[in-house]
Structures are given as structure tokens and as C-alpha cells.
Short mmCIF file of C-alpha atoms in Angstrom, two decimals:
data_model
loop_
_atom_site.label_atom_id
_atom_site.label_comp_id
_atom_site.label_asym_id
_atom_site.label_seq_id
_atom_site.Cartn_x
_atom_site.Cartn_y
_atom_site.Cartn_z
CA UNK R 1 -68.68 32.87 -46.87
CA UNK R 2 -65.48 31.13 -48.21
CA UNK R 3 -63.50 33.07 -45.38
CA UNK R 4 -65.87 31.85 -42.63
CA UNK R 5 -65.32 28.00 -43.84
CA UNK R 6 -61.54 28.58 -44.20
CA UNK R 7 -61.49 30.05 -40.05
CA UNK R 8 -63.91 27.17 -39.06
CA UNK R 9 -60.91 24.78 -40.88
CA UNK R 10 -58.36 26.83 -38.91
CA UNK R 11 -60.08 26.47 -35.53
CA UNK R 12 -60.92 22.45 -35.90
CA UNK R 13 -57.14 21.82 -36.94
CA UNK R 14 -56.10 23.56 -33.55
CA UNK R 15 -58.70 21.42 -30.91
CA UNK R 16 -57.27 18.36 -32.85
CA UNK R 17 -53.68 19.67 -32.53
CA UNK R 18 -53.85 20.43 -28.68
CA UNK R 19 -56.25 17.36 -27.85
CA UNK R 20 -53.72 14.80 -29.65
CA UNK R 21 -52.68 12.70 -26.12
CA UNK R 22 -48.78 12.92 -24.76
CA UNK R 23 -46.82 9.63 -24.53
CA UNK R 24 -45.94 7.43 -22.13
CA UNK R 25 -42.82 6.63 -20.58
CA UNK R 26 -43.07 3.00 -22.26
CA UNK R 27 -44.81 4.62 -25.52
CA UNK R 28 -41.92 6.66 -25.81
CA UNK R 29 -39.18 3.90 -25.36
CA UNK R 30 -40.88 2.28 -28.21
CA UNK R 31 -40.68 5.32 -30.12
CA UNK R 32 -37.16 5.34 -29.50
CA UNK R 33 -36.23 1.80 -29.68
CA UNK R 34 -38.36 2.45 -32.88
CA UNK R 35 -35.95 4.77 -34.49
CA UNK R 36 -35.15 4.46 -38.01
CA UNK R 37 -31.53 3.21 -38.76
CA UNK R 38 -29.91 6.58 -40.28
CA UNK R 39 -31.20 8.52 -37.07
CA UNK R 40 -29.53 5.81 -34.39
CA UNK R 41 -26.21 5.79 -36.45
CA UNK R 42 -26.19 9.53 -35.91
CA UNK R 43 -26.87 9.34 -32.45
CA UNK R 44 -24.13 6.69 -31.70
CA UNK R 45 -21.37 9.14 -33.86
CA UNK R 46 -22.93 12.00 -31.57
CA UNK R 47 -21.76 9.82 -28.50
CA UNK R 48 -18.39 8.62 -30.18
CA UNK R 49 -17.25 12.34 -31.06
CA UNK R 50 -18.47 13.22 -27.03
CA UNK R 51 -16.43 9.88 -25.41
CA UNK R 52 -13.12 10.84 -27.42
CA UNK R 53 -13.34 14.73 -26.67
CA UNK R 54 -13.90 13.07 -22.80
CA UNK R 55 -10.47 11.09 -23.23
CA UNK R 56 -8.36 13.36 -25.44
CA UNK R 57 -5.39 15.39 -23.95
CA UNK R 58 -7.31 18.84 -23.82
CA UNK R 59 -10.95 17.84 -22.91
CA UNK R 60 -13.18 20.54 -22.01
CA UNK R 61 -13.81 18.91 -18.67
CA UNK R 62 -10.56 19.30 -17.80
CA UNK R 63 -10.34 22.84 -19.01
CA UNK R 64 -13.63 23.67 -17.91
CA UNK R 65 -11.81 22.35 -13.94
CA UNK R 66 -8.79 24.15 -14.78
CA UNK R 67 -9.52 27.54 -14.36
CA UNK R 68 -8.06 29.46 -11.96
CA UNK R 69 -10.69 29.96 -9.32
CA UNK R 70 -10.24 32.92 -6.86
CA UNK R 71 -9.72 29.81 -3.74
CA UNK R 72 -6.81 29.09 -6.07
CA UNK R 73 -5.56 32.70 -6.33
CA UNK R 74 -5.90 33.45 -2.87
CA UNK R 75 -4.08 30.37 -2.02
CA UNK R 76 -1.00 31.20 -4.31
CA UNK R 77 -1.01 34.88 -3.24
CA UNK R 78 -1.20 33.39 0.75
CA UNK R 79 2.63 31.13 -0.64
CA UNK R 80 3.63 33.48 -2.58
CA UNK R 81 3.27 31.16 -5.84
CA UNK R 82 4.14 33.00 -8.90
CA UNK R 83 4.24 30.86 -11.95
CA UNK R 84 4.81 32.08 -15.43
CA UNK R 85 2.56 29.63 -17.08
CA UNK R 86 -0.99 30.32 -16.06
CA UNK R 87 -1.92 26.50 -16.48
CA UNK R 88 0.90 25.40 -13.96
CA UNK R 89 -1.29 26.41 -10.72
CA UNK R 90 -4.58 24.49 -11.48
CA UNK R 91 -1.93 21.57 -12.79
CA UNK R 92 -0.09 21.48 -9.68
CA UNK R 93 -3.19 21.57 -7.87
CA UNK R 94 -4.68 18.31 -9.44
CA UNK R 95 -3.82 15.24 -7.71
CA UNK R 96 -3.31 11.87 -9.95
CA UNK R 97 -6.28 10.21 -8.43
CA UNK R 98 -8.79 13.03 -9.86
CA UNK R 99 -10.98 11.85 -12.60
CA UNK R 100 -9.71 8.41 -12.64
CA UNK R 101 -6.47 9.86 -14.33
CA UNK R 102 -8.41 10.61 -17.27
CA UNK R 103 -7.50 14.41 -17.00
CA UNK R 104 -3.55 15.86 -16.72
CA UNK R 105 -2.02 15.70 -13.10
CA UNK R 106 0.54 16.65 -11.23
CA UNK R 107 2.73 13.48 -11.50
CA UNK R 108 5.63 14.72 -13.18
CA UNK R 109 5.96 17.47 -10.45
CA UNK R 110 5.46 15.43 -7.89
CA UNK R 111 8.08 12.94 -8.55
CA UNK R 112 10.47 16.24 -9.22
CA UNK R 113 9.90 17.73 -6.04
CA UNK R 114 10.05 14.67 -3.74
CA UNK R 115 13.82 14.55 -5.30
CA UNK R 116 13.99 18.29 -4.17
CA UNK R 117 12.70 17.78 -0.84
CA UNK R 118 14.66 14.75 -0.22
CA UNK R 119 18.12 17.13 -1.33
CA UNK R 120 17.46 19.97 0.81
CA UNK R 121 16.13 18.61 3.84
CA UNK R 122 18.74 15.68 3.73
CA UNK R 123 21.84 18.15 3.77
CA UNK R 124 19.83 20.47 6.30
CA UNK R 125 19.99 17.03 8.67
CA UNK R 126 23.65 16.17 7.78
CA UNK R 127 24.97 19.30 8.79
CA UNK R 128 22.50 20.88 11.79
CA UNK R 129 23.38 17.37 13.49
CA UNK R 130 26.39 16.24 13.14
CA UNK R 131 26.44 13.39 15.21
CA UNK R 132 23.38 11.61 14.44
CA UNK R 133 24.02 7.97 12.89
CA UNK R 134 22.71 7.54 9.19
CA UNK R 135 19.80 5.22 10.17
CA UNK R 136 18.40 7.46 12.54
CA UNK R 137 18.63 10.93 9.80
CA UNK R 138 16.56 8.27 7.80
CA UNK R 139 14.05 7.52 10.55
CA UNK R 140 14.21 11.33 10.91
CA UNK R 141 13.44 12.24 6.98
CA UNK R 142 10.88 9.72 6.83
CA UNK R 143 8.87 10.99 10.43
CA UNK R 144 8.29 14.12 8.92
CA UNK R 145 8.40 14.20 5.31
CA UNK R 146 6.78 11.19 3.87
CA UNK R 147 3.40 11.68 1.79
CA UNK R 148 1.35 11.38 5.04
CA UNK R 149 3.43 13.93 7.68
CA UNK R 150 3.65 16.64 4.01
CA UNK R 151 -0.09 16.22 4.10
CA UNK R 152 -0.67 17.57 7.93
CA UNK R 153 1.89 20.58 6.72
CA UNK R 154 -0.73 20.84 3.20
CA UNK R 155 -3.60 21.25 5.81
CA UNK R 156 -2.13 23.52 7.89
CA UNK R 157 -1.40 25.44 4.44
CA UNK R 158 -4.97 25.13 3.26
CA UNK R 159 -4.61 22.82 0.29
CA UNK R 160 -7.96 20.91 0.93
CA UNK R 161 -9.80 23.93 -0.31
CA UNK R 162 -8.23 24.23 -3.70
CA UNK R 163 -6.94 20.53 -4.07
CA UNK R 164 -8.62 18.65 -6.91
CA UNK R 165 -9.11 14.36 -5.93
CA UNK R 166 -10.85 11.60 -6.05
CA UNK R 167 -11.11 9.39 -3.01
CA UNK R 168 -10.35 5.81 -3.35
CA UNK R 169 -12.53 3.04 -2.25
CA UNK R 170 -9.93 0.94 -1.01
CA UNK R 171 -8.47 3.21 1.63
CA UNK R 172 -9.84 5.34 4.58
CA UNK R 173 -10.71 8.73 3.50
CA UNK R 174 -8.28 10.46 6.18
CA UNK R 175 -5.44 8.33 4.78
CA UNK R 176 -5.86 9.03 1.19
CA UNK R 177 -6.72 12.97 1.80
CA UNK R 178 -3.45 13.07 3.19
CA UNK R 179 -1.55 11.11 1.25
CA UNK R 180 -3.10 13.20 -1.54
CA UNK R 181 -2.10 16.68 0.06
CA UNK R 182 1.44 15.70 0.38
CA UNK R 183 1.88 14.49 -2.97
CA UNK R 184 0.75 17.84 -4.02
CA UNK R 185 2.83 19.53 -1.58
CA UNK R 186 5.65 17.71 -3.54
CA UNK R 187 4.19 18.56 -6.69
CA UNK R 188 4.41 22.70 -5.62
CA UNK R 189 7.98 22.19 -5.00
CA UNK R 190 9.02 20.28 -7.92
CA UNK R 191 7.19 23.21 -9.74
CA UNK R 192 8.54 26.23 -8.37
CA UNK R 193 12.39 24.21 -8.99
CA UNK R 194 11.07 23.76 -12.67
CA UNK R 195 9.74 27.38 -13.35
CA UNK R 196 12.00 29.60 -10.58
CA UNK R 197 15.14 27.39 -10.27
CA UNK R 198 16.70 25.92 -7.11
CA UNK R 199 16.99 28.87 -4.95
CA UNK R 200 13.51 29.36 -4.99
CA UNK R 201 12.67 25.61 -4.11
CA UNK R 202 15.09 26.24 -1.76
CA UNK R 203 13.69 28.98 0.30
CA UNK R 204 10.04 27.61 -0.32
CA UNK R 205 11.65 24.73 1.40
CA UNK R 206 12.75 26.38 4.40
CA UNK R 207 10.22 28.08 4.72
CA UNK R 208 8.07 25.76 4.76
CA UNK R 209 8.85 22.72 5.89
CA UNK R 210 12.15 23.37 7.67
CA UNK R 211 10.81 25.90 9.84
CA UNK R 212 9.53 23.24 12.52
CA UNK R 213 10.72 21.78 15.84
CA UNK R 214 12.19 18.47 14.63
CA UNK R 215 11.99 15.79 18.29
CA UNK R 216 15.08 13.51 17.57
CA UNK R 217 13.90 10.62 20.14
CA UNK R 218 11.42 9.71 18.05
CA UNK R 219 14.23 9.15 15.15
CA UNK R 220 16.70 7.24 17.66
CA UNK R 221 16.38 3.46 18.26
CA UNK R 222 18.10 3.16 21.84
CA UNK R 223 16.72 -0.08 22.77
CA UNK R 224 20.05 -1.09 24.25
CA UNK R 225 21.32 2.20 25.64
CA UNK R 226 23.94 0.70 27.72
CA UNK R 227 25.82 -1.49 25.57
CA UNK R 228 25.39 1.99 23.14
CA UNK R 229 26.72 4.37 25.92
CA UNK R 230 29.91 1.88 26.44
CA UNK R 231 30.72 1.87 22.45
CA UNK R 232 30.51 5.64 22.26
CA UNK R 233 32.80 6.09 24.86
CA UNK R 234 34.89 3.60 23.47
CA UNK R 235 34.99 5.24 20.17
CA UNK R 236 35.21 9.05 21.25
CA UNK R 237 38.30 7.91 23.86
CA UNK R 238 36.22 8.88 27.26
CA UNK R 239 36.59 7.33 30.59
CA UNK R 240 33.98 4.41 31.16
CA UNK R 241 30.77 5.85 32.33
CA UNK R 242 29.90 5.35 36.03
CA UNK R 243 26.18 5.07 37.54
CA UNK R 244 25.61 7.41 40.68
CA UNK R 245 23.06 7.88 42.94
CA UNK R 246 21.86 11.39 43.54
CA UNK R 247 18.93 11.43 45.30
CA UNK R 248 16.19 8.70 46.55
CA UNK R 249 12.81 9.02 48.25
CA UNK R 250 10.39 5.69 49.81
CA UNK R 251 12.87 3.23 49.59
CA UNK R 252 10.88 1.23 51.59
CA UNK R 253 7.34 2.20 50.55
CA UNK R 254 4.95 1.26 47.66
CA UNK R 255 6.55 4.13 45.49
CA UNK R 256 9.42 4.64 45.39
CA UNK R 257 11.91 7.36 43.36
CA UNK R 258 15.42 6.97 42.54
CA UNK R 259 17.12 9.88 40.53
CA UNK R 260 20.51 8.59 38.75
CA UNK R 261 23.12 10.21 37.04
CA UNK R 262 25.54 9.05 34.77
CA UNK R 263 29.29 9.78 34.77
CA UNK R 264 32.02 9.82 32.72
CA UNK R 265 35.24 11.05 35.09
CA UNK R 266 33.72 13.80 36.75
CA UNK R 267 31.44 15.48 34.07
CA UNK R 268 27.89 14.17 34.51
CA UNK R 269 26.60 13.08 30.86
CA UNK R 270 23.24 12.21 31.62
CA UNK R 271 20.33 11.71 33.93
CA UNK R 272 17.37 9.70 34.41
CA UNK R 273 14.67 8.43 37.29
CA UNK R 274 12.42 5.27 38.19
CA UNK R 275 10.66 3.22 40.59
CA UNK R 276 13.56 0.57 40.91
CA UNK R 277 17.68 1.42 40.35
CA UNK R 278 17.78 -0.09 37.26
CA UNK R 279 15.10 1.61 35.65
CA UNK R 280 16.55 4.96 36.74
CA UNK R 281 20.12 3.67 35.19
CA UNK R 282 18.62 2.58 31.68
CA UNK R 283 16.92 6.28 31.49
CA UNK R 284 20.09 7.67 32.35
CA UNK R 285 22.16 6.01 30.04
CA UNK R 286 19.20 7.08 27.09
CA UNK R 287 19.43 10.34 28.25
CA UNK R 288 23.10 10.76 27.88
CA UNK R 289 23.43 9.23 24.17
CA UNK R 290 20.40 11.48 23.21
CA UNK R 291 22.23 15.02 24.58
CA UNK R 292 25.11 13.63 22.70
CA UNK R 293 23.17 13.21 19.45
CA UNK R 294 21.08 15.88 19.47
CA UNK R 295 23.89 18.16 19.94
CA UNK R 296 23.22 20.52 16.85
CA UNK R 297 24.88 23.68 15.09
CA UNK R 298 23.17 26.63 15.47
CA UNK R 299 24.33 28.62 13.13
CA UNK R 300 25.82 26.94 10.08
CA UNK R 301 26.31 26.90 6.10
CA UNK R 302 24.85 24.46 3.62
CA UNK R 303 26.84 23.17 0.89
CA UNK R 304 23.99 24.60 -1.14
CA UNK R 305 24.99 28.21 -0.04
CA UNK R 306 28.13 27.97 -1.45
CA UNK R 307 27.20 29.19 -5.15
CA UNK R 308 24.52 31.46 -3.84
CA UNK R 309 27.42 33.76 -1.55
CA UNK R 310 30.32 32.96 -3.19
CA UNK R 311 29.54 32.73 -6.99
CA UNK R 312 29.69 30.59 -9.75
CA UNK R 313 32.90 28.56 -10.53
CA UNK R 314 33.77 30.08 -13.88
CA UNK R 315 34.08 33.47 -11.90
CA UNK R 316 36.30 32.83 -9.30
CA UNK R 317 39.78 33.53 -9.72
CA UNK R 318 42.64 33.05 -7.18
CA UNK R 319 44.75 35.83 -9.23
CA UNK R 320 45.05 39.44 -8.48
CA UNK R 321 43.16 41.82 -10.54
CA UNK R 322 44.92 43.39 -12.97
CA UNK R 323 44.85 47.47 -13.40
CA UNK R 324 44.53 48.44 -17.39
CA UNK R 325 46.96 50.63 -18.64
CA UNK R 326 44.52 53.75 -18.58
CA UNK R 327 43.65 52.81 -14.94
CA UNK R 328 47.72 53.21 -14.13
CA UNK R 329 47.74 56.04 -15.58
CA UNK R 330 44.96 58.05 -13.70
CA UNK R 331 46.59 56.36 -10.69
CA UNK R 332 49.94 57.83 -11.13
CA UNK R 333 48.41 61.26 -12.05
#
């Protein structure tokens, strides 16, 4: 009888249990709101302890995005990226607008390999053309390796995939996805000088980003090519240069061609057409300073070779080797 009672208990405490009504959303923002002091003072050191492990040097965000995925392998193994530290390819590969520069970038390495970049391509300039003015190698360095032309070469070598960035509200999207990929273009450089020395920032180099047709027009500034074209003949001791006519077609029509060459004695130093004489003279005279400046050297040595094929300084010595005594005296036998 007693057991029967005690299961009746049992069965009403379980229709009251699973009848009892769920909350509201605003019944349970009271309950909340309603939360006894001890429990809300844990709660807030809960969310302290989770803020500074967000803001601290090794936060498990940023480890949890530093991993090396396999995009990030494949992309290495595509360049030919070996890096001894593990951490250096995902660091490389983070760009300093990620995260609101909460998380480790690639700053440092991109400030170190725009310096590299700015070496070798600089001396590759000086000495391929040797007769292009200093203002116009500068026009030249800046055309095609600023942050914006490295970032069309960091498309074409598939950083967008792997890159890690935050776009800004303040600039187009385009823009700052370039300027992003070439600052971590220069951030791959200044890494591989850091971990593998300078050859192999060197070779990554010319490999690279040397490798391409480089259009020295777009570097020369020949808005007065005649006045130009009399001071470089001046300077390199030639005979004034002389305008001819070669050919000419519709003088007298709505469209006419003249075809002009430029002369200085009897070698012809440039060439140019146009609807009137004059126009046909001013494109001659741009066409003869720009076969004069982009004369280049095809096959040439960088200063930076020199260590590489000849050795270090400490090695070299002008003095002939001298034979020790044991060495005579096998020779003599």
C-alpha cells in the first residue's frame, strides 16, 4: 500500500515538473538582469580573462588563423618557399590590415624586403641601361614596383587565395587588395633575405619580378624632344641633327602622311610620321633619344655577383701559392 502512495508521489512530481511553463524572451531578461551580485561579477571576470586572451601576443585566434592550411602549402611548394620556422609562412602571409592589427603581421618583413627590392632591382636598372638619366630609372622603379604594380605580379602568383586582410572602408576594394598583395609580396622577400640570406632574395628576385618586359617610354619624360636631341648631341660631340624627308603621300588631300627621319651626318638616328611636317619631326626627334636610351647590355654582371663568382674578400690573395716542403719533395721525385 505504502509503495503504491510513494509511485502515485513519483508520478504527480513528474506532470508538475514537465507542465511548469518555459520563459519568455522578456521573462528571461529579467531573470538575467535579476542575477544575484556574486554570479554577474563572475560573468564580467569570465569576459575580462576572454578580451585580454583576444589582445595578448599569442591569442588563440591568431593561432587558431595561423595554421598552415594546404592553399598555403601548395602556394609555397608552387615558389619554392622553404622557411625553417614553421610560423614564418602564415606570418608572411598576414597583411597589417587583418584583424584591425590586433593579431602579428607581416610589417617587419615588409619594410625589409621593400629595402631588398629597391637594392636589386635598382642596380639591375643602373647597369642593363646605361644611359638612362636618374629621374627616369626612378619613374622606371616606381612603374613597376610600387605596392600597387607588386600586387598585379601577387595575383598573377596567386596570393589572394592564401592572403589574410581586412578591407578598409575608406578605399576601393581593388585598390586596397592590391596594395595589400604587394606589401606581402615585399614581406616574402624581406623573409626569404632574413631566413636564406641575400642570394636567395636575390634569385627570388629575378625570378620573379625581373623576369618581365620593362617599356622605357613610359619612364621617359620627352616633352621637349628637340631642345633634348640638340643637348645630347652637344654633350656626346655629334654633328647637329638634320630633319629629312623620306617619303610623303596626299599632300594636298584631307589626310595626309609625312614619314621623317632624323640625321646626324649621314647615320639616320631616328624616325617618326604625322599628318603635318612638324608632327612627323617632333616623333622623330622622340624616337631618336628613346633608341639612344633604351640602348641596353645584354649580357652583363651585377656588382652583386662579384662575391657570389669570385669569393669573399678575406680569401683572395694576389700572391702565388706556395708548395710545402713535402709537396717539393714528391715534385722533385
Amino acid at each position: 500500500m505504502n509503495v503504491a502512495r510513494l509511485a502515485l508521489r513519483r508520478t504527480v512530481l513528474a506532470s508538475r515538473v514537465i507542465r511548469q511553463p518555459t520563459l519568455s524572451v522578456h521573462q528571461a531578461a529579467r531573470a538575467v538582469h535579476s542575477t544575484p551580485a556574486a554570479h554577474q561579477a563572475t560573468v564580467r571576470n569570465d569576459t575580462d580573462l576572454t578580451s585580454e586572451d583576444a589582445t595578448g601576443g599569442q591569442t588563440s585566434a591568431y593561432l587558431e588563423g595561423a595554421k598552415v592550411t594546404p592553399a598555403d602549402l601548395a602556394f609555397s611548394a608552387r615558389l619554392n618557399l622553404k622557411f625553417k620556422d614553421p610560423q614564418t609562412l602564415p606570418l608572411v602571409l598576414t597583411d597589417i590590415s587583418y584583424r584591425s592589427n590586433k593579431t602579428p603581421n607581416n610589417r617587419r618583413h615588409c619594410w625589409l624586403g621593400r629595402r631588398v627590392i629597391d637594392l636589386y632591382a635598382g642596380e639591375y636598372f643602373y647597369v642593363k641601361y646605361p644611359n638612362v638619366p636618374a629621374n627616369a630609372l626612378g619613374n622606371l622603379h616606381d612603374i613597376h614596383f610600387s605596392s600597387y604594380a607588386l600586387g598585379v605580379i601577387g595575383k598573377e602568383l596567386g596570393l589572394p587565395f592564401v592572403m589574410r586582410w581586412t578591407p578598409s572602408d575608406n578605399e576601393g576594394k581593388n585598390l586596397g587588395l592590391n596594395i595589400a598583395l604587394g606589401r606581402t609580396v615585399q614581406a616574402i622577400v624581406g623573409a626569404i633575405y632574413e631566413e636564406q640570406g641575400a642570394d636567395a632574395a636575390k634569385r627570388f628576385v629575378h625570378a620573379f619580378l625581373l623576369s618581365r618586359a620593362f617599356d622605357l617610354s613610359t619612364a621617359l619624360k620627352l616633352d621637349n624632344p628637340k631642345i633634348l636631341l640638340t643637348l645630347l648631341t652637344r654633350q656626346k660631340n655629334l654633328e647637329h641633327p638634320v630633319a629629312r624627308l623620306l617619303k610623303e603621300t596626299g599632300r594636298l588631300s584631307n589626310s595626309p602622311v609625312f614619314i621623317v627621319g632624323m640625321f646626324s651626318g649621314v647615320r639616320k638616328i631616328g624616325e617618326g610620321f604625322g599628318s603635318s611636317l612638324k608632327m612627323a619631326e617632333t616623333r622623330a626627334c622622340k624616337d631618336a633619344l628613346i633608341r639612344y636610351y633604351m640602348k641596353e647590355i645584354k649580357d652583363f654582371e651585377l656588382p652583386s655577383d662579384a662575391a657570389s663568382t669570385v669569393g669573399p674578400e678575406h680569401r683572395i690573395s694576389f700572391f702565388p701559392a706556395r708548395k710545402s716542403p713535402a709537396a717539393e719533395e714528391v715534385t722533385e721525385a
